[in-house]
Coordinates of C-alpha atoms and ligand atoms in Angstrom, one line a residue:
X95 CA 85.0 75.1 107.1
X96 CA 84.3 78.9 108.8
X97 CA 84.7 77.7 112.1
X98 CA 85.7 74.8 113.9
X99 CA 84.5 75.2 117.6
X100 CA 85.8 73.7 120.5
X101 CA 84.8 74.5 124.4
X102 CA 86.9 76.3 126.4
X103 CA 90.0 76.6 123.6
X104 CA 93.8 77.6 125.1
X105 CA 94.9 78.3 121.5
X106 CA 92.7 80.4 118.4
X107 CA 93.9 79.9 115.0
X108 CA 92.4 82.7 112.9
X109 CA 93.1 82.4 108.9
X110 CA 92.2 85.2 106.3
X111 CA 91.1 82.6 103.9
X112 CA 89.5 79.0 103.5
X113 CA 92.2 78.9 101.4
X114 CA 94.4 78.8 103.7
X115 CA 92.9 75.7 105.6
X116 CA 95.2 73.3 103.8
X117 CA 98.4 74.4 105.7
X118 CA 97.1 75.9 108.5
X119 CA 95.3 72.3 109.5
X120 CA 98.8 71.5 110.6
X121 CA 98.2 73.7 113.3
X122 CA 95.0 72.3 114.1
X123 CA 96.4 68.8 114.1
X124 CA 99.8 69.3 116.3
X125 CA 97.6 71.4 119.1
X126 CA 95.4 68.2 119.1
X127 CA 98.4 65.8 119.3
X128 CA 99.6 67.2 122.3
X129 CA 95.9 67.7 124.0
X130 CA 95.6 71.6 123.2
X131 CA 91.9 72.6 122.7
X132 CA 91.5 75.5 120.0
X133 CA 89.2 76.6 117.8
X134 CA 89.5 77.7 113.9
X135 CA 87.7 80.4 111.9
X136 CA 88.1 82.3 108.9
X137 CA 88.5 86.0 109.5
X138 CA 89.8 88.5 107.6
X139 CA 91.7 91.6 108.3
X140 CA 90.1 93.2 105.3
X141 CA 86.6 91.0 103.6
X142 CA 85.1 90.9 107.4
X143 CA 87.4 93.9 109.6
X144 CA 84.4 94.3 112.5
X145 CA 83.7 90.4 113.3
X146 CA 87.8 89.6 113.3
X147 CA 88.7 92.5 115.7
X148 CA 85.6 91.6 117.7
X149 CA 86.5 87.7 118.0
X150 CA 90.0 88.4 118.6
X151 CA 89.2 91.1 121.3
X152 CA 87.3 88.9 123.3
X153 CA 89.5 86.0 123.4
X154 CA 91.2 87.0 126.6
X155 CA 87.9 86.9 128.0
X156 CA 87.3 83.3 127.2
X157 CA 90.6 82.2 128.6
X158 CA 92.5 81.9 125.3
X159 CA 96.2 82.4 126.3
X160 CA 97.2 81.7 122.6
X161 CA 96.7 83.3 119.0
X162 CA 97.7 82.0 116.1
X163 CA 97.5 83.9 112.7
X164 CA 97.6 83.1 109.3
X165 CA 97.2 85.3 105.8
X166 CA 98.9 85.4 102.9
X167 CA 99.3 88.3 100.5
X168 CA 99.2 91.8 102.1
X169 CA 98.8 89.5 105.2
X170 CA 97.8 92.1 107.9
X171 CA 95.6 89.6 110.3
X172 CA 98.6 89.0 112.8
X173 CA 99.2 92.5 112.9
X174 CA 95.8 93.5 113.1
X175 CA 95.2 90.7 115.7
X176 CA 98.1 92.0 118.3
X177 CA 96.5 95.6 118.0
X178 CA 93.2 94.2 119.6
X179 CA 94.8 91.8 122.6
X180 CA 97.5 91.5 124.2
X181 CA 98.0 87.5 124.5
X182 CA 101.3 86.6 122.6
X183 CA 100.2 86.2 118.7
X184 CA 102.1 83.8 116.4
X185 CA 101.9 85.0 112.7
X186 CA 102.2 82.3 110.1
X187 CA 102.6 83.7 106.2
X188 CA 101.0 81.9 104.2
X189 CA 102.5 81.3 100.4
X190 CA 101.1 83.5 98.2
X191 CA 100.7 82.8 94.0
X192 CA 102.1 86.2 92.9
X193 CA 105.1 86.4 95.2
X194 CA 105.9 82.9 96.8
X195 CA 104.8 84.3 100.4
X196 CA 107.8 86.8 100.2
X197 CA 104.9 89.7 100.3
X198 CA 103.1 87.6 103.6
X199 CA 106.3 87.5 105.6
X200 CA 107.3 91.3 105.5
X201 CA 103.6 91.9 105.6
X202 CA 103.7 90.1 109.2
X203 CA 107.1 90.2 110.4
X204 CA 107.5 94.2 110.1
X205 CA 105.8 95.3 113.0
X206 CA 106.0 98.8 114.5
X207 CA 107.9 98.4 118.0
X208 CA 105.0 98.2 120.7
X209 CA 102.8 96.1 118.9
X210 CA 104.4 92.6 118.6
X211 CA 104.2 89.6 116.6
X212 CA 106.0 86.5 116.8
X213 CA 106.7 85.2 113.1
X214 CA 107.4 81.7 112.3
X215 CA 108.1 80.3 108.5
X216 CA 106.5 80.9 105.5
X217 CA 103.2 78.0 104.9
X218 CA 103.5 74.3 106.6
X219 CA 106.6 74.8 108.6
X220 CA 105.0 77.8 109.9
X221 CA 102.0 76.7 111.0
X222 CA 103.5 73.5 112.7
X223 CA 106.0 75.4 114.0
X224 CA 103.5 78.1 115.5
X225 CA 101.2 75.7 117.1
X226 CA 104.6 73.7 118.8
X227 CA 105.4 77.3 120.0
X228 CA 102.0 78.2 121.6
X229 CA 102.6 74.7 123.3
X230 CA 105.9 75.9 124.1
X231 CA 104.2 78.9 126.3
X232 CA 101.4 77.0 127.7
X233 CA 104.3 74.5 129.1
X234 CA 105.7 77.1 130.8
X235 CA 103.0 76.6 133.2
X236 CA 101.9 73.2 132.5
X237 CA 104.3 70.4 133.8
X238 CA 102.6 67.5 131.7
X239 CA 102.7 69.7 128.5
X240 CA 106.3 70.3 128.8
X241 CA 106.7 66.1 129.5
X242 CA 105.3 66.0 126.3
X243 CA 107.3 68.2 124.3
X244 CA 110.4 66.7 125.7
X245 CA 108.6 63.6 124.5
X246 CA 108.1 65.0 120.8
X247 CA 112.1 66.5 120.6
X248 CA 113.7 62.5 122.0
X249 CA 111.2 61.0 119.8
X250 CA 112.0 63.3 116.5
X251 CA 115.9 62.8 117.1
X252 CA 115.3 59.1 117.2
X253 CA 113.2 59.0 113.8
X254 CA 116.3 60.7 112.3
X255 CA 119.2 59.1 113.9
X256 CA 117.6 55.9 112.4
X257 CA 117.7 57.3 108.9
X258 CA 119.2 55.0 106.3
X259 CA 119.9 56.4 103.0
X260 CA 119.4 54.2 99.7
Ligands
RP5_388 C1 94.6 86.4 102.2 O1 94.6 86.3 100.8 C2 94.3 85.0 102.7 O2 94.9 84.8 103.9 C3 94.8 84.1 101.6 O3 96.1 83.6 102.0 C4 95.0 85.0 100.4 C5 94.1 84.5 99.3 O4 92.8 84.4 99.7 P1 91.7 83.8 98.7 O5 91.6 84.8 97.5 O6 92.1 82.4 98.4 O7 90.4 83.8 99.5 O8 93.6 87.2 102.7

């Protein structure tokens, strides 16, 4: 997987890695669950600099009203994505080997003030929790999409309200 294209997407995710496809699928899969089209590539802030700045400076142009970000390590893609656009950007930090994604979170949440980022948790939280956020701001002016996230929050409170322990 370099690319997973969809017509018309509302919501890029961009990931510095293949690697990072196992988590950031997540994404991918919750935008689908609530009807979001996006579209998925590999791009990296620093093996392929020219073709990330250039996809992620034409996305207002194609009516993307979302990015989503994900790199791990000296994870500058979120950064480096909100320098080139100014839709809101969602940085997800990927866990690293070296560090445990302690080095991807500072990496994306310590932005200089003008240029921001929104970071969510460190690997699958993240990345679930980024893609329910960029459904969070398309709601805003999407009546059915915020149905369905009032959907998603009664039907995760009943799943755990009818948790028995052994
Ligand atoms: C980052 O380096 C990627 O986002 C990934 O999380 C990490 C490791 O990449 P690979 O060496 O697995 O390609 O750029």
């Amino acid at each position: 997987m370099s690319e997973k294209r969809s017509e018309n997407p509302l919501v890029y995710i961009v990931m510095g890695s293949k690697s990072d496809w196992e988590v950031m699928q997540h994404a991918a899969q919750t935008l689908s669950q609530f009807g979001v089209a996006n579209e998925c590539r590999v791009l990296s802030a620093h093996r392929t600099p020219a073709a990330a700045t250039e996809f992620i400076s034409s996305a207002e142009g194609r009516g993307v009203q979302v990015i989503i970000a994900a790199a791990g390590g000296a994870a500058h893609l979120a950064g480096v994505a909100a320098a080139h656009t100014i839709l809101p950007v969602l940085g997800v930090p990927m866990q690293s080997a070296a560090l445990q994604g302690m080095d991807s979170l500072l990496s994306t949440v310590q932005m200089p003030a003008g240029i921001p980022v929104g970071t969510l948790a460190i690997g699958k939280p993240g990345a679930i929790n980024a893609a329910l956020l960029a459904i969070a701001i398309l709601a805003n002016s999407r009546p059915e999409l915020r149905e369905k996230l009032h959907g998603y929050r009664r039907e995760q409170t009943q799943k755990i309200l009818k948790e028995t322990l052994p």
